[in-house]
Structures are given as C-alpha cells and as structure tokens.
mmCIF file with all atom_site columns, C-alpha atoms in Angstrom:
data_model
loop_
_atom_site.group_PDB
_atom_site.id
_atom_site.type_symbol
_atom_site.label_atom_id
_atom_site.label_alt_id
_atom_site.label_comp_id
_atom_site.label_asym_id
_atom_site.label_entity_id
_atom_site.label_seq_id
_atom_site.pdbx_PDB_ins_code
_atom_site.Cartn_x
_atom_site.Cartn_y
_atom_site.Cartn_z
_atom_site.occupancy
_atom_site.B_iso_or_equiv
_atom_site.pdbx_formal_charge
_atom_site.auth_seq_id
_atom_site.auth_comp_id
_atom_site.auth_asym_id
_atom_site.auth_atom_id
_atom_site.pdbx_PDB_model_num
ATOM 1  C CA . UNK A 1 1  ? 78.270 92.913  131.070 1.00 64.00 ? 1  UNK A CA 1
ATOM 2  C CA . UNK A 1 2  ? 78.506 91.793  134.656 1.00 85.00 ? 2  UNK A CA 1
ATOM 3  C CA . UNK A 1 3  ? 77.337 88.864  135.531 1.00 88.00 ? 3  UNK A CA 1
ATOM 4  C CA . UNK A 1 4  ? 75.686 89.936  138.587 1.00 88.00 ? 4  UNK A CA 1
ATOM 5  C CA . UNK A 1 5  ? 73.959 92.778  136.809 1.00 90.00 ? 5  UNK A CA 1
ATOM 6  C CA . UNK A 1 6  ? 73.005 90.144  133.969 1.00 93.00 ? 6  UNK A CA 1
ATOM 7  C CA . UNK A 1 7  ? 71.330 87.753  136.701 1.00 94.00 ? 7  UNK A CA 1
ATOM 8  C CA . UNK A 1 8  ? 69.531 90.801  138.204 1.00 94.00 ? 8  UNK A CA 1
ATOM 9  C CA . UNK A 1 9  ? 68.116 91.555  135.091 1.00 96.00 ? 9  UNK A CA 1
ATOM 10 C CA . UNK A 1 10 ? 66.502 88.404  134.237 1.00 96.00 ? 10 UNK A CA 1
ATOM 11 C CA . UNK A 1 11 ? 65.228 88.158  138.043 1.00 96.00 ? 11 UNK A CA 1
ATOM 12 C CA . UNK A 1 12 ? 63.359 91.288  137.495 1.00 97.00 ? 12 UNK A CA 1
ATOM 13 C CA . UNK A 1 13 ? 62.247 90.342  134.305 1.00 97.00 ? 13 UNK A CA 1
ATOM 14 C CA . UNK A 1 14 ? 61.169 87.098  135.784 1.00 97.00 ? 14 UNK A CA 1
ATOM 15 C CA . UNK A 1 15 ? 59.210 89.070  138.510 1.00 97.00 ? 15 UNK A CA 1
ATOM 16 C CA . UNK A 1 16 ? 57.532 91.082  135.970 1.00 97.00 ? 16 UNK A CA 1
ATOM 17 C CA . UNK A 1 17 ? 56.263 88.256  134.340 1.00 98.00 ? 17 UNK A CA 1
ATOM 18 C CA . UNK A 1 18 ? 54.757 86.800  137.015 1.00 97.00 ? 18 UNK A CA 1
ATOM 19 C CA . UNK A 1 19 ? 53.064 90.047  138.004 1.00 98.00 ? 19 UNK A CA 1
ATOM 20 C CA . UNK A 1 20 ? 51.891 89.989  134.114 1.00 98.00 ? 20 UNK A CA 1
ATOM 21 C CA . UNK A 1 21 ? 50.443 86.518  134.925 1.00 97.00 ? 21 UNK A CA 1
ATOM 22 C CA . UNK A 1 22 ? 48.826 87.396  137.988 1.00 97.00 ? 22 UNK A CA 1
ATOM 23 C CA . UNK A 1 23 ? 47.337 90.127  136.701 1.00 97.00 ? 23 UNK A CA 1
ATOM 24 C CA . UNK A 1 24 ? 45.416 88.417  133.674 1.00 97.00 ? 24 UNK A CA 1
ATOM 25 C CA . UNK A 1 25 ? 44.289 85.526  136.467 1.00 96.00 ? 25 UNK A CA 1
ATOM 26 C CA . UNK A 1 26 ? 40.620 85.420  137.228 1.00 96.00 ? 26 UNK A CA 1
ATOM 27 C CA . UNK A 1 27 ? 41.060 86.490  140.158 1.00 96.00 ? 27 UNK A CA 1
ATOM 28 C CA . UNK A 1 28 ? 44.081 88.088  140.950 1.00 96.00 ? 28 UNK A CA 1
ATOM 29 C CA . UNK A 1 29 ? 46.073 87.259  144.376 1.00 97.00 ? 29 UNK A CA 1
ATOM 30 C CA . UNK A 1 30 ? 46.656 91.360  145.005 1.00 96.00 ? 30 UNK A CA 1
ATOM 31 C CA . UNK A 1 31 ? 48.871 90.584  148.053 1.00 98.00 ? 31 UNK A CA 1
ATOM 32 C CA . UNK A 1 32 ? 50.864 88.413  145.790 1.00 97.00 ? 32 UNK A CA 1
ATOM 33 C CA . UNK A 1 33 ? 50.888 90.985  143.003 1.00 97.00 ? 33 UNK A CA 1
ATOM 34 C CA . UNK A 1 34 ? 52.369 93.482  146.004 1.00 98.00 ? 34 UNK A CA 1
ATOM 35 C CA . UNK A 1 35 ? 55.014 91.472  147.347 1.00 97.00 ? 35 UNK A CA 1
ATOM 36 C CA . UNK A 1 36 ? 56.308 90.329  143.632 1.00 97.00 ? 36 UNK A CA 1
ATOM 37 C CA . UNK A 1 37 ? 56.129 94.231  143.262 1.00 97.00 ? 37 UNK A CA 1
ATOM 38 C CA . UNK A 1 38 ? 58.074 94.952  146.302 1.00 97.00 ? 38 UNK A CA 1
ATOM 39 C CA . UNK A 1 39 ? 61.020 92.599  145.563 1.00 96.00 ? 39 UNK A CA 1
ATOM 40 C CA . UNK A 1 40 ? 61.314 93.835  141.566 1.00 97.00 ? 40 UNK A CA 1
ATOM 41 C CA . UNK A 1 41 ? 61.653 97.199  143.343 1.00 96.00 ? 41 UNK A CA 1
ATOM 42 C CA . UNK A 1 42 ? 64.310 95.960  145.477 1.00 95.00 ? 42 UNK A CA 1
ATOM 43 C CA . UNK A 1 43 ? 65.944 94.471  142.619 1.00 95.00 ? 43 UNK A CA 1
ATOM 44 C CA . UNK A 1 44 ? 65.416 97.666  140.416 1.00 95.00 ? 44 UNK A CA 1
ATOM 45 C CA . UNK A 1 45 ? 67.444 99.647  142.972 1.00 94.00 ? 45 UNK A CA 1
ATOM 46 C CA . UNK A 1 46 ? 70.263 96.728  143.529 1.00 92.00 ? 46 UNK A CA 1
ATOM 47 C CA . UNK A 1 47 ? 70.359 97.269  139.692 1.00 92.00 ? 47 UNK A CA 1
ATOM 48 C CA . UNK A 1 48 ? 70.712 100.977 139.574 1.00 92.00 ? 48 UNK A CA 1
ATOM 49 C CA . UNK A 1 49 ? 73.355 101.115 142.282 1.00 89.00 ? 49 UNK A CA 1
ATOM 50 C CA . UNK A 1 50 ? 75.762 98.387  140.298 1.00 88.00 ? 50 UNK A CA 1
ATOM 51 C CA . UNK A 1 51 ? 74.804 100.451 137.071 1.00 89.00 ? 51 UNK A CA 1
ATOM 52 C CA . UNK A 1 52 ? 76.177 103.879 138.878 1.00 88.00 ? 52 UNK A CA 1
ATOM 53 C CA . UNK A 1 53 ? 78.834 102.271 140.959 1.00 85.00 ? 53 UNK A CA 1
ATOM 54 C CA . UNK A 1 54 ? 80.316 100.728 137.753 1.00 84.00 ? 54 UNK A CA 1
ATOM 55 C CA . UNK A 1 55 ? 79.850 103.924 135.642 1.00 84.00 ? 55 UNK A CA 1
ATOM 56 C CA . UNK A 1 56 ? 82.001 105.634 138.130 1.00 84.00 ? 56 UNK A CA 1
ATOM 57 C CA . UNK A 1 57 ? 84.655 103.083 137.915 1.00 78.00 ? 57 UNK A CA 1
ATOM 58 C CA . UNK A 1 58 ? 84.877 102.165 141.535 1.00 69.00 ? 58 UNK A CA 1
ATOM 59 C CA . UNK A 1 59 ? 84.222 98.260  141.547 1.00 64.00 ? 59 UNK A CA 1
ATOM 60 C CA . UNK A 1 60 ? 85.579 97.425  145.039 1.00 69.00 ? 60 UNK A CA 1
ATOM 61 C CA . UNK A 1 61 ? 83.472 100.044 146.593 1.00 63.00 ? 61 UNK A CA 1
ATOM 62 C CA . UNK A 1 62 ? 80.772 98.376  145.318 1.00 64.00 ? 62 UNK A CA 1
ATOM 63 C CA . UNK A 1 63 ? 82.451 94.271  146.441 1.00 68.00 ? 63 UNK A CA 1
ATOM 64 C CA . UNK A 1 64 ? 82.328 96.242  150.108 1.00 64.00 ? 64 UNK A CA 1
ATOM 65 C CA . UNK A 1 65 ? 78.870 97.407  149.745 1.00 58.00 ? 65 UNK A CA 1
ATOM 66 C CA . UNK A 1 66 ? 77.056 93.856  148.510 1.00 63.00 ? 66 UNK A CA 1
ATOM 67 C CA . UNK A 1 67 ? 79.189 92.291  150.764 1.00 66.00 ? 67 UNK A CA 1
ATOM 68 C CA . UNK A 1 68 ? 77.819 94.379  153.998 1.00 56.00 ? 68 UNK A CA 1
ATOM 69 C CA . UNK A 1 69 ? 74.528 95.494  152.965 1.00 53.00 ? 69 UNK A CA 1
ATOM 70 C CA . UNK A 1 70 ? 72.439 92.790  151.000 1.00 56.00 ? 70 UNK A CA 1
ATOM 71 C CA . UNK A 1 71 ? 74.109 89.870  151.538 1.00 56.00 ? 71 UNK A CA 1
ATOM 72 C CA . UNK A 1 72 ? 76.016 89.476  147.892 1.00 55.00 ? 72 UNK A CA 1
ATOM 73 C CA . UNK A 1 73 ? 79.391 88.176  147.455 1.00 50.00 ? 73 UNK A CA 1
ATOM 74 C CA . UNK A 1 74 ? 81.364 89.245  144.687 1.00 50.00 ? 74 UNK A CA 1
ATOM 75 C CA . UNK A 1 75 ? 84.599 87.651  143.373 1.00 47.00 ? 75 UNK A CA 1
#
C-alpha cells in the first residue's frame, strides 16, 4: 500500500474517533464535532482521488496534482 494513502487512513480514522469522543461528551462541542467533520471529509476525498489515480496507473499525474493543489510532496 502507499504510504501516503496508509497515513491518510489512520488520520481519518483518528478524526473519527475524536468525533466518536465528542459525541459521547456531556456536552458536546458541535462546532468542534463540524470542523473534525469537515477535515475527515477533506481527507475522505484526498483518499478517493489517490485510490482512483492509482487504479488507473498514472502515479506522476497524481506527484503533479499533490504537489500543486494541497500542498503534498511525493517522492
């Protein structure tokens, strides 16, 4: 697996754990639970993209993309 992919994985299973957390507090921070929402979203999508880009077997397009768009680097 790539190790990219790998660390994006267990950031958004990170983030959903905290959301988990949240949610079972007391009293729930709901603008907290939103923004951890938000970035697992972000990270869902950075997640698909690498998962398609690699399925159609075009690696550098994706090096060029990370590299421009979201701030990635790639070796």
């Amino acid at each position: 697996m790539n190790p990219l992919l790998k660390a994006l994985r267990s950031r958004h299973a990170i983030l959903q754990n905290k959301i988990d957390r949240e949610q079972r507090a007391l009293q729930p921070d709901t603008l907290r639970i939103m923004s951890l929402k938000k970035t697992k979203l972000r990270l869902r999508e950075q997640i698909e993209f690498l998962e398609r880009a690699y399925q159609t077997g075009n690696p550098d397009t994706v090096r060029q993309v990370l590299r421009n768009r979201s701030g990635f680097s790639m070796p």
